[in-house]
CSV table of C-alpha atoms (C1' of nucleotides) in Angstrom, one decimal:
chain,number,residue,atom,x,y,z
A,1,MET,CA,-4.6,21.5,4.8
A,2,GLU,CA,-6.8,24.1,3.1
A,3,LYS,CA,-4.9,23.7,-0.1
A,4,VAL,CA,-5.5,20.0,0.1
A,5,GLY,CA,-9.1,20.4,1.0
A,6,ALA,CA,-9.8,22.6,-1.9
A,7,TRP,CA,-8.0,20.3,-4.3
A,8,ASP,CA,-9.8,17.3,-2.9
A,9,THR,CA,-13.1,19.0,-3.1
A,10,LYS,CA,-12.5,19.3,-6.8
A,11,ILE,CA,-11.8,15.6,-7.1
A,12,VAL,CA,-14.9,14.8,-5.2
A,13,ILE,CA,-17.0,17.0,-7.3
A,14,SER,CA,-15.4,15.7,-10.4
A,15,GLU,CA,-16.0,12.1,-9.4
A,16,LEU,CA,-19.5,12.6,-8.3
A,17,THR,CA,-20.3,14.5,-11.5
A,18,GLN,CA,-18.8,11.7,-13.5
A,19,GLY,CA,-20.8,9.2,-11.6
A,20,ARG,CA,-24.0,11.1,-12.3
A,21,ASP,CA,-23.2,11.3,-16.0
A,22,LEU,CA,-22.3,7.7,-16.2
A,23,ALA,CA,-25.5,6.8,-14.4
A,24,ASN,CA,-27.5,8.7,-17.0
A,25,GLU,CA,-25.6,7.0,-19.8
A,26,LEU,CA,-26.3,3.7,-18.2
A,27,LYS,CA,-29.9,4.6,-18.0
A,28,ASN,CA,-30.0,5.2,-21.7
A,29,GLN,CA,-28.1,2.0,-22.3
A,30,LEU,CA,-30.6,0.0,-20.4
A,31,GLN,CA,-33.6,1.3,-22.2
A,32,PRO,CA,-33.1,-0.5,-25.5
A,33,ALA,CA,-31.4,-3.4,-23.7
A,34,LYS,CA,-28.0,-2.9,-25.1
A,35,SER,CA,-25.0,-5.1,-24.5
A,36,ARG,CA,-24.5,-6.4,-21.1
A,37,GLU,CA,-20.8,-5.7,-21.3
A,38,ALA,CA,-21.4,-2.1,-21.9
A,39,CYS,CA,-23.7,-1.9,-18.9
A,40,GLY,CA,-21.3,-3.7,-16.7
A,41,TYR,CA,-18.6,-1.4,-17.7
A,42,LEU,CA,-20.6,1.6,-16.9
A,43,VAL,CA,-21.6,0.2,-13.6
A,44,GLU,CA,-18.0,-0.4,-12.7
A,45,LYS,CA,-17.1,3.1,-13.6
A,46,ILE,CA,-20.0,4.6,-11.7
A,47,LEU,CA,-19.0,2.6,-8.6
A,48,SER,CA,-15.4,3.6,-9.2
A,49,SER,CA,-16.3,7.3,-9.2
A,50,TYR,CA,-18.3,7.1,-6.0
A,51,ASN,CA,-15.7,5.0,-4.3
A,52,ASN,CA,-13.0,7.5,-5.3
A,53,ALA,CA,-14.9,10.4,-4.0
A,54,LEU,CA,-15.6,8.6,-0.7
A,55,SER,CA,-12.0,7.5,-0.5
A,56,VAL,CA,-10.8,11.0,-0.8
A,57,LEU,CA,-13.2,12.1,1.9
A,58,ASN,CA,-12.1,9.3,4.1
A,59,CYS,CA,-8.5,10.0,3.6
A,60,MET,CA,-9.0,13.7,4.3
A,61,ALA,CA,-10.8,12.9,7.5
A,62,PHE,CA,-8.1,10.6,8.5
A,63,LEU,CA,-5.4,13.0,7.8
A,64,GLU,CA,-7.1,15.8,9.5
A,65,ASN,CA,-8.0,13.9,12.6
A,66,PRO,CA,-6.1,10.6,13.0
A,67,SER,CA,-7.0,10.4,16.6
A,68,GLN,CA,-10.5,9.9,15.6
A,69,ILE,CA,-9.4,6.8,13.7
A,70,ASN,CA,-7.6,5.4,16.7
A,71,GLY,CA,-10.6,6.0,18.8
A,72,LEU,CA,-12.8,4.1,16.3
A,73,LEU,CA,-10.3,1.4,15.9
A,74,GLY,CA,-10.8,0.3,19.4
A,75,SER,CA,-8.6,-0.6,22.3
A,76,THR,CA,-5.0,-1.4,22.0
A,77,SER,CA,-3.4,-4.5,23.1
A,78,PRO,CA,-0.1,-4.4,24.8
A,79,ARG,CA,2.7,-5.8,22.7
A,80,SER,CA,4.3,-8.9,24.0
A,81,SER,CA,6.8,-8.0,26.6
A,82,GLU,CA,9.0,-10.7,25.1
A,83,GLY,CA,9.2,-8.7,21.9
A,84,SER,CA,12.8,-7.6,22.1
A,85,ASP,CA,14.0,-10.8,23.7
A,86,LEU,CA,12.5,-12.7,20.9
A,87,ILE,CA,14.4,-10.8,18.3
A,88,ASP,CA,17.7,-11.4,20.1
A,89,SER,CA,17.1,-15.1,20.7
A,90,LYS,CA,16.0,-15.5,17.2
A,91,ARG,CA,19.3,-14.4,15.9
A,92,VAL,CA,21.2,-16.8,18.2
A,93,LEU,CA,18.9,-19.8,18.0
A,94,LYS,CA,17.6,-19.1,14.6
A,95,LYS,CA,14.3,-20.0,16.0
A,96,ARG,CA,11.3,-17.9,15.5
A,97,LYS,CA,8.7,-17.6,18.2
A,98,LYS,CA,5.4,-16.2,17.6
A,99,LEU,CA,5.0,-12.6,18.3
A,100,ALA,CA,2.0,-11.2,20.0
A,101,LYS,CA,-0.8,-11.2,17.5
A,102,TRP,CA,-2.0,-7.7,17.1
A,103,SER,CA,-2.7,-6.3,13.8
A,104,GLU,CA,-4.3,-3.6,11.8
A,105,GLN,CA,-5.7,-4.3,8.5
A,106,VAL,CA,-6.0,-1.2,6.3
A,107,ARG,CA,-7.2,-1.2,2.8
A,108,VAL,CA,-4.8,1.0,1.0
A,109,CYS,CA,-6.0,4.0,-0.9
A,110,TRP,CA,-6.0,2.4,-4.3
A,111,GLY,CA,-6.7,4.8,-7.0
A,112,THR,CA,-7.3,7.9,-5.0
A,113,GLY,CA,-4.0,9.1,-6.1
A,114,LEU,CA,-2.9,9.2,-2.6
A,115,GLU,CA,-0.8,6.2,-3.1
A,116,GLY,CA,0.8,7.7,-6.1
A,117,PRO,CA,4.0,9.2,-4.8
A,118,LEU,CA,3.2,8.4,-1.3
A,119,ASP,CA,1.6,5.0,-1.6
A,120,ASP,CA,0.0,4.4,1.8
A,121,GLY,CA,2.5,6.4,3.7
A,122,TYR,CA,5.1,3.7,4.2
A,123,ASN,CA,8.2,2.7,2.3
A,124,TRP,CA,7.8,-0.9,1.6
A,125,ARG,CA,10.6,-3.4,1.2
A,126,LYS,CA,9.9,-6.8,-0.1
A,127,TYR,CA,11.2,-9.5,2.1
A,128,GLY,CA,9.6,-12.6,0.7
A,129,GLN,CA,7.4,-14.2,-1.9
A,130,LYS,CA,5.4,-17.4,-1.8
A,131,ASN,CA,3.3,-19.3,-4.2
A,132,ILE,CA,0.0,-19.8,-2.4
A,133,LEU,CA,-1.9,-22.9,-2.9
A,134,GLY,CA,-4.9,-22.4,-5.1
A,135,ALA,CA,-3.9,-18.8,-5.8
A,136,LYS,CA,-3.3,-17.6,-9.3
A,137,PHE,CA,-0.5,-15.4,-8.4
A,138,PRO,CA,2.3,-15.5,-5.9
A,139,ARG,CA,1.9,-13.6,-2.7
A,140,ALA,CA,4.6,-11.0,-1.9
A,141,TYR,CA,5.5,-9.9,1.5
A,142,TYR,CA,6.5,-6.4,2.3
A,143,ARG,CA,7.6,-4.6,5.4
A,144,CYS,CA,8.3,-1.1,6.3
A,145,THR,CA,11.8,0.1,5.3
A,146,HIS,CA,12.0,1.9,8.5
A,147,GLN,CA,11.6,-1.1,10.6
A,148,ASN,CA,15.1,-0.9,12.0
A,149,THR,CA,15.6,2.9,12.0
A,150,GLN,CA,12.3,4.0,13.4
A,151,GLY,CA,10.8,0.8,14.8
A,152,CYS,CA,8.0,0.8,12.2
A,153,LEU,CA,6.7,-2.7,12.1
A,154,ALA,CA,4.2,-2.2,9.4
A,155,ILE,CA,3.9,-5.2,7.1
A,156,LYS,CA,1.7,-6.0,4.2
A,157,GLN,CA,0.9,-8.7,1.7
A,158,LYS,CA,-0.2,-8.6,-1.8
A,159,GLU,CA,-1.0,-11.0,-4.5
A,160,GLU,CA,0.0,-9.9,-7.9
A,161,GLU,CA,-0.3,-10.9,-11.5
A,162,ASP,CA,2.9,-12.0,-13.1
A,163,ILE,CA,5.3,-10.1,-11.1
A,164,GLN,CA,8.1,-10.6,-13.6
A,165,ARG,CA,6.3,-8.6,-16.3
A,166,HIS,CA,4.6,-5.9,-14.4
A,167,GLU,CA,3.3,-5.8,-10.9
A,168,ALA,CA,-0.5,-5.7,-10.7
A,169,PRO,CA,-1.3,-6.1,-7.1
A,170,GLN,CA,-4.7,-7.6,-6.5
A,171,ASN,CA,-4.7,-6.5,-2.9
A,172,MET,CA,-2.5,-4.8,-0.4
A,173,ILE,CA,-3.1,-4.9,3.2
A,174,ILE,CA,-1.2,-3.4,6.1
A,175,LEU,CA,-1.1,-6.1,8.7
A,176,LYS,CA,0.8,-4.7,11.5
A,177,ASN,CA,1.7,-1.2,12.6
A,178,GLU,CA,3.5,-0.9,15.8
A,179,THR,CA,3.6,2.8,15.6
A,180,GLN,CA,-0.1,2.9,16.1
A,181,GLU,CA,-0.1,0.4,18.9
A,182,LEU,CA,-3.3,-1.1,17.6
A,183,ASP,CA,-4.8,-4.4,18.1
A,184,ILE,CA,-7.7,-4.4,15.7
A,185,LYS,CA,-8.8,-5.8,12.5
A,186,GLU,CA,-10.4,-2.8,11.0
A,187,GLU,CA,-10.8,-1.1,7.8
A,188,ILE,CA,-10.1,2.6,7.9
A,189,PHE,CA,-11.1,3.3,4.4
A,190,PRO,CA,-13.8,1.7,2.4
A,191,SER,CA,-12.9,0.0,-0.8
A,192,PHE,CA,-12.3,2.0,-3.9
A,193,GLU,CA,-11.3,1.6,-7.4
A,194,LEU,CA,-8.7,3.3,-9.5
A,195,PHE,CA,-9.1,6.6,-10.9
A,196,SER,CA,-9.7,6.4,-14.6
A,197,GLU,CA,-7.0,9.0,-15.1
A,198,PRO,CA,-3.6,9.1,-13.4
A,199,MET,CA,-3.5,11.7,-10.6
A,200,LYS,CA,-1.0,14.5,-10.6
A,201,GLU,CA,1.6,13.5,-8.1
A,202,SER,CA,2.8,16.9,-7.1
A,203,ASN,CA,-0.4,18.0,-5.5
A,204,PHE,CA,-0.3,15.2,-3.0
A,205,SER,CA,3.4,15.0,-2.4
A,206,ALA,CA,3.4,18.6,-1.4
A,207,SER,CA,0.5,18.3,0.9
A,208,TYR,CA,0.5,15.0,2.6
A,209,SER,CA,3.1,14.1,5.1
A,210,PRO,CA,2.7,10.5,6.1
A,211,PRO,CA,5.0,9.0,8.6
A,212,PHE,CA,8.1,7.4,7.3
A,213,PHE,CA,7.9,8.7,3.8
A,214,SER,CA,11.2,9.4,2.4
A,215,PRO,CA,11.3,11.1,-0.9
A,216,THR,CA,14.8,9.8,-1.5
A,217,THR,CA,13.9,6.2,-1.5
A,218,SER,CA,11.5,3.6,-2.8
A,219,LYS,CA,11.5,4.8,-6.3
A,220,SER,CA,10.8,1.3,-7.4
A,221,TYR,CA,7.7,1.0,-5.2
A,222,PHE,CA,6.0,4.0,-6.5
A,223,SER,CA,7.0,3.5,-10.0
A,224,ARG,CA,5.4,0.1,-9.9
A,225,MET,CA,2.3,1.5,-8.4
A,226,ASN,CA,2.0,3.9,-11.2
A,227,ASP,CA,2.7,1.1,-13.6
A,228,PHE,CA,-0.2,-0.8,-12.0
A,229,GLU,CA,-2.4,2.2,-12.4
A,230,ILE,CA,-1.7,2.3,-16.1
A,231,HIS,CA,-2.1,-1.3,-16.9
A,232,HIS,CA,-4.9,-2.3,-14.5
A,233,ASN,CA,-8.3,-1.1,-15.6
A,234,PHE,CA,-10.9,-2.5,-13.2
A,235,GLN,CA,-10.7,-5.9,-14.8
A,236,THR,CA,-10.3,-7.4,-11.5
A,237,SER,CA,-12.2,-10.6,-11.1
A,238,GLU,CA,-13.6,-11.7,-7.8
A,239,SER,CA,-11.2,-14.6,-7.7
A,240,ASP,CA,-8.3,-12.2,-7.7
A,241,PHE,CA,-9.1,-10.9,-4.3
A,242,SER,CA,-7.8,-12.5,-1.2
A,243,GLU,CA,-10.1,-13.8,1.4
A,244,ILE,CA,-9.4,-10.9,3.6
A,245,ILE,CA,-10.2,-8.4,1.0
A,246,SER,CA,-13.4,-10.1,0.0
A,247,ASN,CA,-14.7,-10.2,3.5
A,248,PRO,CA,-17.6,-7.9,3.9
A,249,ALA,CA,-16.4,-4.6,5.2
A,250,SER,CA,-18.0,-2.9,8.1
A,251,VAL,CA,-18.5,0.7,7.1
A,252,THR,CA,-19.9,1.6,10.5
A,253,ASN,CA,-16.5,2.1,11.9
A,254,SER,CA,-15.2,4.1,9.0
A,255,PRO,CA,-14.3,7.6,10.1
A,256,LEU,CA,-16.9,8.8,7.6
A,257,GLY,CA,-19.0,5.8,7.7
A,258,ASP,CA,-22.1,7.9,7.6
A,259,LEU,CA,-21.1,9.0,4.2
A,260,ASP,CA,-21.9,5.7,2.7
A,261,PHE,CA,-23.5,6.9,-0.4
A,262,SER,CA,-25.9,4.0,-0.7
A,263,THR,CA,-27.7,5.4,2.3
A,264,ASP,CA,-27.2,9.1,1.7
A,265,PRO,CA,-30.3,11.0,0.8
A,266,VAL,CA,-28.9,11.7,-2.6
A,267,ASP,CA,-31.5,12.0,-5.2
A,268,PHE,CA,-30.9,8.6,-6.7
A,269,ASP,CA,-33.4,7.6,-9.2
A,270,PRO,CA,-35.0,4.5,-7.8
A,271,LYS,CA,-35.2,3.2,-11.3
A,272,PHE,CA,-31.5,3.4,-11.5
A,273,LEU,CA,-31.1,1.3,-8.4
A,274,ASP,CA,-33.5,-1.2,-9.8
A,275,SER,CA,-31.3,-1.2,-12.9
A,276,ILE,CA,-28.4,-2.1,-10.8
A,277,GLU,CA,-30.3,-5.0,-9.4
A,278,TYR,CA,-30.7,-6.2,-12.9
A,279,PHE,CA,-27.1,-7.3,-12.8
B,1,DC,C1',29.1,-0.1,-2.0
B,2,DA,C1',24.7,0.4,0.2
B,3,DG,C1',20.3,-0.8,-0.1
B,4,DA,C1',16.7,-3.6,-2.5
B,5,DT,C1',15.2,-7.9,-4.4
B,6,DT,C1',15.2,-12.9,-5.1
B,7,DT,C1',14.7,-17.4,-3.5
B,8,DG,C1',15.5,-21.6,-0.9
B,9,DA,C1',15.3,-23.0,3.7
B,10,DC,C1',13.5,-22.7,8.2
B,11,DC,C1',9.8,-22.5,11.4
B,12,DG,C1',5.0,-22.2,13.6
B,13,DT,C1',0.4,-23.4,13.2
B,14,DG,C1',-3.7,-26.1,12.2
C,1,DC,C1',2.5,-33.1,7.5
C,2,DA,C1',1.0,-29.4,4.5
C,3,DC,C1',0.8,-24.7,4.2
C,4,DG,C1',2.0,-20.0,4.8
C,5,DG,C1',5.1,-16.4,6.9
C,6,DT,C1',9.7,-15.1,7.7
C,7,DC,C1',14.7,-15.4,7.5
C,8,DA,C1',18.9,-14.6,5.4
C,9,DA,C1',22.5,-15.5,1.9
C,10,DA,C1',23.1,-14.5,-2.8
C,11,DT,C1',22.3,-11.5,-6.3
C,12,DC,C1',21.0,-7.3,-8.4
C,13,DT,C1',20.8,-2.3,-9.1
C,14,DG,C1',21.8,2.5,-9.0
DNA sequence: CAGATTTGACCGTG
DNA sequence: CACGGTCAAATCTG
């Protein structure tokens, strides 16, 4: 992991440096009361930089010590003992019964580059799509490709902008993950924005080894992710986020929750923070 | 041809 | 009964 650590450290430094520079720029912008759009843009970029840095740190912590995550995520709940029976009866009776409700909600590492070739560590296969009432975009349903072969029951949903043209997922949430035997609704990683520049894939693909990642499959998934990165530049409006996503996230259970930059003793210029309030 | 995607139907829940 | 999640046949793709 040393190689990864060194590389990620550069990312963190780069992001934090960029955030500082952008903050300075914003400071200058605010003085003569320049355009609101420009200020908003800069704020977004600043937040993006800090989020990216924190995301990398969080991902690193998770990869280095996943057990810590499990511990933080809380107790497990036994899966329904009817599980296998349900599957069998479902096939015969074509009647679905409710599986035991246990879930893990994970905000995927958007924009850290981690999702580039590896996404979130899973190979997703789309199994359905629905137009959701009141939603601008249809919601797509994905499950782990290895559901059958490795018993991976991870699933996720995402709402996307005009799937036919290019996928621009507004959110992506892992809802279930049997392999972790979790029964929690927890965010492992804090939210983060996209990197302003595409990440180099090779660095991560060589270093991270998430479960169930098969380099021979899911080309489409990853190519779409990259497509999204290219086309989607933090123009996300609030309405584009699902209810789940928009719920206030508890950072306290984050593996690196104490790294919440807003509370870190970083030498933030109080005036800068006041400036943020301005928006 | 195997695996992925699409899409209408089915089903559970509130 | 409306809505959202899932199934599964049809279709597509490499």
